[in-house]
Amino acid sequence: MKGKWYLVKYIDDVFRNEPVNIGVVVASDEGIGTRFLGQREDGSINGQRISKRITGVETYKAWVDFIRREAARGVLEERIQDLSKRVGDSYIIERRGPILNADDSRSPILVADELFGALVSAESAPSPSLEGLAERAFKRLCLPPGKSIDHNVDYKVKVRDVPQLVTFDYRYAAERTTLMDRVSFVRHGKPLMQSVNDLLFRIEAMEKEQGIDGFVALYSGADHSAEVERQLRVLNRYAYTVDLGSDEAEEDIGRILGVSALA
């Protein structure tokens, strides 16, 4: 992977000028990876976790959104140049260096997670995101030559004769086609049920399509609770479920897809 990485800092008291590290951005030829203080599994910011460390939670969220958006657009370098001309800002984005190892198999998300743990978090290193765990598992699969796992796959279907567009996080198409989706269990109550029901709706819509042989729900066992167990029992009726945090995740996914995993 080749690319660059950036360190985001926050200055609470501009007069004293004592910045603290709050986030990391990795921009590479494989995409963008970011990690910020207070970041939830789904990428949103938990204001309660940062309210004692950063003044102005909504401003912080707006800055995080701005940095992610400009990085995704590929114009973060230009924005750094513009921001460097301003005086008195509480937020600073620093260029820290290139990523030159083309043989590095880690995704930008995993690199951002590791840099965050080393440079930002004063606590223990954060658990990798679901997306990062999925990418790590996929890297260890021995896919046949010419085969790969597609990301963000759209299908046009009809539900009660009404055209709908459904999207799955991943697809593996070989002798049979399997669709995979990440399911975050960090939210509880109605939002969690809605997340599961949304996946079940998309599975039901795709079951009527030709050429789809199976579905996989990817989750993290670290989020386990009695409510999660109930939702897993529901999902197990319609899809394979794989705990991406387990030591057997790669083998479980490989077994479902019909491929082997690296020892």
mmCIF file of C-alpha atoms in Angstrom:
data_model
loop_
_atom_site.group_PDB
_atom_site.id
_atom_site.type_symbol
_atom_site.label_atom_id
_atom_site.label_comp_id
_atom_site.label_asym_id
_atom_site.label_seq_id
_atom_site.Cartn_x
_atom_site.Cartn_y
_atom_site.Cartn_z
ATOM 1 C CA MET A 1 0.000 0.000 0.000
ATOM 2 C CA LYS A 2 1.340 3.434 -0.941
ATOM 3 C CA GLY A 3 -0.017 6.662 0.479
ATOM 4 C CA LYS A 4 0.275 9.368 3.117
ATOM 5 C CA TRP A 5 -0.904 9.812 6.652
ATOM 6 C CA TYR A 6 -1.916 12.831 8.678
ATOM 7 C CA LEU A 7 -2.228 13.615 12.373
ATOM 8 C CA VAL A 8 -5.128 15.789 13.572
ATOM 9 C CA LYS A 9 -4.611 17.884 16.716
ATOM 10 C CA TYR A 10 -6.841 19.978 18.955
ATOM 11 C CA ILE A 11 -5.821 23.048 20.983
ATOM 12 C CA ASP A 12 -8.191 23.836 23.831
ATOM 13 C CA ASP A 13 -6.393 27.022 24.909
ATOM 14 C CA VAL A 14 -4.937 28.789 21.866
ATOM 15 C CA PHE A 15 -2.991 31.185 24.114
ATOM 16 C CA ARG A 16 -1.145 28.341 25.884
ATOM 17 C CA ASN A 17 -0.830 26.448 22.574
ATOM 18 C CA GLU A 18 -0.765 22.919 24.011
ATOM 19 C CA PRO A 19 -2.174 20.668 21.275
ATOM 20 C CA VAL A 20 -3.357 17.099 21.893
ATOM 21 C CA ASN A 21 -3.666 14.399 19.271
ATOM 22 C CA ILE A 22 -7.299 13.571 18.440
ATOM 23 C CA GLY A 23 -7.288 11.700 15.135
ATOM 24 C CA VAL A 24 -5.476 10.033 12.265
ATOM 25 C CA VAL A 25 -6.127 10.066 8.522
ATOM 26 C CA VAL A 26 -4.569 7.579 6.099
ATOM 27 C CA ALA A 27 -4.923 8.338 2.380
ATOM 28 C CA SER A 28 -3.666 5.674 -0.005
ATOM 29 C CA ASP A 29 -4.145 4.205 -3.448
ATOM 30 C CA GLU A 30 -6.524 1.700 -1.812
ATOM 31 C CA GLY A 31 -8.807 4.314 -0.231
ATOM 32 C CA ILE A 32 -9.171 6.325 2.965
ATOM 33 C CA GLY A 33 -8.897 5.263 6.599
ATOM 34 C CA THR A 34 -9.724 7.543 9.538
ATOM 35 C CA ARG A 35 -9.944 7.220 13.320
ATOM 36 C CA PHE A 36 -10.960 9.943 15.801
ATOM 37 C CA LEU A 37 -11.558 10.293 19.518
ATOM 38 C CA GLY A 38 -15.068 9.256 20.478
ATOM 39 C CA GLN A 39 -15.634 7.343 17.257
ATOM 40 C CA ARG A 40 -18.296 4.638 17.384
ATOM 41 C CA GLU A 41 -18.262 1.385 15.416
ATOM 42 C CA ASP A 42 -20.404 2.928 12.654
ATOM 43 C CA GLY A 43 -18.104 5.952 12.338
ATOM 44 C CA SER A 44 -20.344 8.428 14.157
ATOM 45 C CA ILE A 45 -19.025 10.428 17.113
ATOM 46 C CA ASN A 46 -20.148 9.807 20.689
ATOM 47 C CA GLY A 47 -20.220 13.320 22.138
ATOM 48 C CA GLN A 48 -20.402 12.064 25.724
ATOM 49 C CA ARG A 49 -16.977 10.445 25.409
ATOM 50 C CA ILE A 50 -15.251 13.658 24.347
ATOM 51 C CA SER A 51 -17.232 16.366 26.152
ATOM 52 C CA LYS A 52 -14.715 16.502 29.029
ATOM 53 C CA ARG A 53 -11.711 16.748 26.705
ATOM 54 C CA ILE A 54 -12.947 18.983 23.882
ATOM 55 C CA THR A 55 -14.935 22.198 24.081
ATOM 56 C CA GLY A 56 -17.744 22.359 21.554
ATOM 57 C CA VAL A 57 -18.861 18.834 20.695
ATOM 58 C CA GLU A 58 -20.890 19.886 17.637
ATOM 59 C CA THR A 59 -17.942 21.865 16.288
ATOM 60 C CA TYR A 60 -15.758 18.799 16.759
ATOM 61 C CA LYS A 61 -18.229 16.618 14.856
ATOM 62 C CA ALA A 62 -18.339 19.176 12.049
ATOM 63 C CA TRP A 63 -14.531 19.183 11.819
ATOM 64 C CA VAL A 64 -14.401 15.392 11.690
ATOM 65 C CA ASP A 65 -16.995 15.378 8.889
ATOM 66 C CA PHE A 66 -15.042 18.079 7.041
ATOM 67 C CA ILE A 67 -11.723 16.218 7.271
ATOM 68 C CA ARG A 68 -13.240 12.919 6.155
ATOM 69 C CA ARG A 69 -15.041 14.565 3.254
ATOM 70 C CA GLU A 70 -11.977 16.426 1.998
ATOM 71 C CA ALA A 71 -9.811 13.305 2.345
ATOM 72 C CA ALA A 72 -12.342 11.261 0.356
ATOM 73 C CA ARG A 73 -12.345 13.959 -2.331
ATOM 74 C CA GLY A 74 -8.555 13.828 -2.499
ATOM 75 C CA VAL A 75 -8.121 17.519 -1.660
ATOM 76 C CA LEU A 76 -6.853 17.303 1.934
ATOM 77 C CA GLU A 77 -3.430 18.617 0.884
ATOM 78 C CA GLU A 78 -5.007 21.779 -0.538
ATOM 79 C CA ARG A 79 -7.102 22.274 2.582
ATOM 80 C CA ILE A 80 -4.014 21.965 4.807
ATOM 81 C CA GLN A 81 -2.367 24.687 2.752
ATOM 82 C CA ASP A 82 -5.390 26.953 3.189
ATOM 83 C CA LEU A 83 -5.709 26.264 6.920
ATOM 84 C CA SER A 84 -2.021 26.970 7.543
ATOM 85 C CA LYS A 85 -2.667 30.625 6.684
ATOM 86 C CA ARG A 86 -5.229 30.974 9.463
ATOM 87 C CA VAL A 87 -4.284 32.013 12.994
ATOM 88 C CA GLY A 88 -6.020 31.014 16.211
ATOM 89 C CA ASP A 89 -7.717 27.824 15.042
ATOM 90 C CA SER A 90 -8.275 25.074 17.577
ATOM 91 C CA TYR A 91 -7.861 22.303 14.988
ATOM 92 C CA ILE A 92 -4.629 21.467 13.153
ATOM 93 C CA ILE A 93 -3.951 18.883 10.443
ATOM 94 C CA GLU A 94 -0.304 17.888 10.094
ATOM 95 C CA ARG A 95 1.340 15.989 7.247
ATOM 96 C CA ARG A 96 3.327 13.264 8.944
ATOM 97 C CA GLY A 97 4.836 11.268 6.123
ATOM 98 C CA PRO A 98 4.427 8.819 3.273
ATOM 99 C CA ILE A 99 3.500 5.146 3.386
ATOM 100 C CA LEU A 100 5.882 3.524 0.943
ATOM 101 C CA ASN A 101 5.611 -0.206 1.600
ATOM 102 C CA ALA A 102 3.821 -1.531 -1.483
ATOM 103 C CA ASP A 103 3.870 -5.054 -0.001
ATOM 104 C CA ASP A 104 1.934 -3.978 3.086
ATOM 105 C CA SER A 105 -1.312 -5.980 2.940
ATOM 106 C CA ARG A 106 -3.059 -3.934 5.622
ATOM 107 C CA SER A 107 -6.029 -1.802 4.599
ATOM 108 C CA PRO A 108 -5.999 1.998 5.202
ATOM 109 C CA ILE A 109 -8.560 1.441 7.949
ATOM 110 C CA LEU A 110 -6.325 -0.993 9.832
ATOM 111 C CA VAL A 111 -3.311 1.322 9.461
ATOM 112 C CA ALA A 112 -5.389 4.217 10.844
ATOM 113 C CA ASP A 113 -6.509 2.047 13.778
ATOM 114 C CA GLU A 114 -2.900 1.132 14.611
ATOM 115 C CA LEU A 115 -1.631 4.717 14.330
ATOM 116 C CA PHE A 116 -4.509 5.917 16.490
ATOM 117 C CA GLY A 117 -3.652 3.395 19.195
ATOM 118 C CA ALA A 118 0.009 4.458 19.163
ATOM 119 C CA LEU A 119 -0.364 8.250 18.863
ATOM 120 C CA VAL A 120 -3.798 9.358 19.984
ATOM 121 C CA SER A 121 -5.542 7.189 22.520
ATOM 122 C CA ALA A 122 -4.266 7.496 26.073
ATOM 123 C CA GLU A 123 -6.237 4.369 26.832
ATOM 124 C CA SER A 124 -5.653 0.896 25.454
ATOM 125 C CA ALA A 125 -5.509 0.607 21.688
ATOM 126 C CA PRO A 126 -9.042 0.603 20.234
ATOM 127 C CA SER A 127 -10.558 -2.545 18.846
ATOM 128 C CA PRO A 128 -10.496 -2.605 15.045
ATOM 129 C CA SER A 129 -13.726 -1.575 13.378
ATOM 130 C CA LEU A 130 -16.008 -4.198 11.841
ATOM 131 C CA GLU A 131 -14.831 -3.061 8.421
ATOM 132 C CA GLY A 132 -11.206 -3.438 9.484
ATOM 133 C CA LEU A 133 -11.856 -6.904 10.921
ATOM 134 C CA ALA A 134 -13.594 -7.959 7.700
ATOM 135 C CA GLU A 135 -10.732 -6.703 5.540
ATOM 136 C CA ARG A 136 -8.203 -8.515 7.724
ATOM 137 C CA ALA A 137 -10.150 -11.764 7.397
ATOM 138 C CA PHE A 138 -10.490 -11.403 3.627
ATOM 139 C CA LYS A 139 -6.728 -10.855 3.287
ATOM 140 C CA ARG A 140 -6.163 -14.330 4.718
ATOM 141 C CA LEU A 141 -8.418 -16.125 2.240
ATOM 142 C CA CYS A 142 -6.782 -18.081 -0.583
ATOM 143 C CA LEU A 143 -9.012 -16.970 -3.440
ATOM 144 C CA PRO A 144 -8.577 -18.609 -6.855
ATOM 145 C CA PRO A 145 -6.666 -16.647 -9.519
ATOM 146 C CA GLY A 146 -8.837 -13.963 -11.053
ATOM 147 C CA LYS A 147 -11.344 -14.039 -8.190
ATOM 148 C CA SER A 148 -11.880 -11.291 -5.634
ATOM 149 C CA ILE A 149 -14.402 -10.055 -3.104
ATOM 150 C CA ASP A 150 -16.474 -7.196 -4.498
ATOM 151 C CA HIS A 151 -17.340 -4.270 -2.214
ATOM 152 C CA ASN A 152 -20.585 -2.253 -1.988
ATOM 153 C CA VAL A 153 -22.595 -4.256 -4.497
ATOM 154 C CA ASP A 154 -25.930 -2.875 -5.749
ATOM 155 C CA TYR A 155 -28.866 -4.893 -7.049
ATOM 156 C CA LYS A 156 -32.057 -3.643 -8.664
ATOM 157 C CA VAL A 157 -35.044 -5.661 -7.473
ATOM 158 C CA LYS A 158 -38.806 -5.342 -7.342
ATOM 159 C CA VAL A 159 -40.692 -5.430 -4.063
ATOM 160 C CA ARG A 160 -44.445 -5.664 -4.611
ATOM 161 C CA ASP A 161 -43.792 -4.547 -8.196
ATOM 162 C CA VAL A 162 -42.000 -1.404 -6.962
ATOM 163 C CA PRO A 163 -38.358 -1.027 -8.160
ATOM 164 C CA GLN A 164 -35.885 -0.967 -5.278
ATOM 165 C CA LEU A 165 -32.103 -0.694 -5.006
ATOM 166 C CA VAL A 166 -30.523 -2.923 -2.353
ATOM 167 C CA THR A 167 -26.849 -2.843 -1.413
ATOM 168 C CA PHE A 168 -24.649 -5.456 0.272
ATOM 169 C CA ASP A 169 -21.213 -4.752 1.720
ATOM 170 C CA TYR A 170 -19.510 -7.664 -0.057
ATOM 171 C CA ARG A 171 -20.040 -10.271 -2.768
ATOM 172 C CA TYR A 172 -18.010 -13.334 -3.669
ATOM 173 C CA ALA A 173 -18.920 -14.853 -7.021
ATOM 174 C CA ALA A 174 -17.339 -18.142 -8.136
ATOM 175 C CA GLU A 175 -19.180 -21.412 -8.732
ATOM 176 C CA ARG A 176 -21.789 -19.942 -6.426
ATOM 177 C CA THR A 177 -22.491 -16.368 -5.341
ATOM 178 C CA THR A 178 -22.546 -15.316 -1.692
ATOM 179 C CA LEU A 179 -23.570 -11.896 -0.379
ATOM 180 C CA MET A 180 -22.118 -10.619 2.906
ATOM 181 C CA ASP A 181 -23.077 -7.731 5.162
ATOM 182 C CA ARG A 182 -21.641 -6.198 8.334
ATOM 183 C CA VAL A 183 -24.047 -5.970 11.281
ATOM 184 C CA SER A 184 -23.078 -3.736 14.198
ATOM 185 C CA PHE A 185 -24.527 -4.719 17.566
ATOM 186 C CA VAL A 186 -23.201 -1.729 19.499
ATOM 187 C CA ARG A 187 -26.611 -0.056 19.377
ATOM 188 C CA HIS A 188 -29.383 -1.496 21.499
ATOM 189 C CA GLY A 189 -33.164 -1.379 21.538
ATOM 190 C CA LYS A 190 -35.144 -0.322 18.494
ATOM 191 C CA PRO A 191 -32.137 0.871 16.425
ATOM 192 C CA LEU A 192 -30.559 -2.602 16.714
ATOM 193 C CA MET A 193 -33.789 -4.286 15.641
ATOM 194 C CA GLN A 194 -34.029 -1.884 12.701
ATOM 195 C CA SER A 195 -30.489 -2.753 11.637
ATOM 196 C CA VAL A 196 -31.252 -6.473 11.693
ATOM 197 C CA ASN A 197 -34.639 -6.030 10.026
ATOM 198 C CA ASP A 198 -33.033 -3.972 7.261
ATOM 199 C CA LEU A 199 -30.670 -6.848 6.462
ATOM 200 C CA LEU A 200 -33.531 -9.359 6.582
ATOM 201 C CA PHE A 201 -35.516 -7.198 4.156
ATOM 202 C CA ARG A 202 -32.615 -7.143 1.701
ATOM 203 C CA ILE A 203 -32.087 -10.892 2.061
ATOM 204 C CA GLU A 204 -35.767 -11.557 1.377
ATOM 205 C CA ALA A 205 -35.659 -9.303 -1.684
ATOM 206 C CA MET A 206 -32.585 -11.083 -3.043
ATOM 207 C CA GLU A 207 -33.800 -14.631 -2.334
ATOM 208 C CA LYS A 208 -36.112 -14.286 -5.337
ATOM 209 C CA GLU A 209 -33.195 -13.395 -7.626
ATOM 210 C CA GLN A 210 -31.425 -16.026 -9.693
ATOM 211 C CA GLY A 211 -27.823 -16.965 -8.947
ATOM 212 C CA ILE A 212 -27.649 -15.978 -5.262
ATOM 213 C CA ASP A 213 -26.719 -19.024 -3.198
ATOM 214 C CA GLY A 214 -26.262 -17.721 0.326
ATOM 215 C CA PHE A 215 -25.932 -14.819 2.745
ATOM 216 C CA VAL A 216 -23.469 -14.076 5.542
ATOM 217 C CA ALA A 217 -23.896 -11.665 8.463
ATOM 218 C CA LEU A 218 -20.549 -10.455 9.825
ATOM 219 C CA TYR A 219 -20.520 -9.230 13.434
ATOM 220 C CA SER A 220 -18.241 -8.840 16.446
ATOM 221 C CA GLY A 221 -18.686 -11.084 19.459
ATOM 222 C CA ALA A 222 -17.196 -8.316 21.615
ATOM 223 C CA ASP A 223 -20.620 -6.653 21.485
ATOM 224 C CA HIS A 224 -22.365 -9.705 22.904
ATOM 225 C CA SER A 225 -25.392 -9.334 25.173
ATOM 226 C CA ALA A 226 -28.724 -11.065 25.784
ATOM 227 C CA GLU A 227 -30.362 -8.828 23.183
ATOM 228 C CA VAL A 228 -27.618 -9.542 20.661
ATOM 229 C CA GLU A 229 -28.089 -13.270 21.258
ATOM 230 C CA ARG A 230 -31.781 -12.918 20.393
ATOM 231 C CA GLN A 231 -30.977 -11.072 17.188
ATOM 232 C CA LEU A 232 -28.363 -13.663 16.241
ATOM 233 C CA ARG A 233 -30.936 -16.423 16.589
ATOM 234 C CA VAL A 234 -33.160 -14.536 14.157
ATOM 235 C CA LEU A 235 -30.319 -13.988 11.672
ATOM 236 C CA ASN A 236 -29.273 -17.631 11.832
ATOM 237 C CA ARG A 237 -32.558 -18.608 10.230
ATOM 238 C CA TYR A 238 -31.735 -16.691 7.067
ATOM 239 C CA ALA A 239 -27.945 -16.349 6.892
ATOM 240 C CA TYR A 240 -24.660 -17.734 8.122
ATOM 241 C CA THR A 241 -23.322 -15.643 10.998
ATOM 242 C CA VAL A 242 -19.584 -15.145 11.541
ATOM 243 C CA ASP A 243 -17.931 -13.535 14.547
ATOM 244 C CA LEU A 244 -15.108 -11.475 13.017
ATOM 245 C CA GLY A 245 -13.443 -11.221 16.428
ATOM 246 C CA SER A 246 -12.974 -14.964 16.797
ATOM 247 C CA ASP A 247 -9.757 -16.827 15.979
ATOM 248 C CA GLU A 248 -11.679 -18.973 13.493
ATOM 249 C CA ALA A 249 -13.216 -16.089 11.507
ATOM 250 C CA GLU A 250 -11.095 -16.661 8.383
ATOM 251 C CA GLU A 251 -11.739 -20.407 8.438
ATOM 252 C CA ASP A 252 -15.477 -19.870 8.955
ATOM 253 C CA ILE A 253 -15.728 -17.442 6.027
ATOM 254 C CA GLY A 254 -13.553 -19.673 3.848
ATOM 255 C CA ARG A 255 -15.710 -22.699 4.600
ATOM 256 C CA ILE A 256 -18.849 -20.799 3.602
ATOM 257 C CA LEU A 257 -17.278 -19.435 0.403
ATOM 258 C CA GLY A 258 -15.656 -22.752 -0.513
ATOM 259 C CA VAL A 259 -12.060 -21.504 -0.275
ATOM 260 C CA SER A 260 -9.206 -22.192 2.123
ATOM 261 C CA ALA A 261 -7.626 -19.783 4.595
ATOM 262 C CA LEU A 262 -3.950 -19.182 5.290
ATOM 263 C CA ALA A 263 -2.574 -21.257 8.149
#
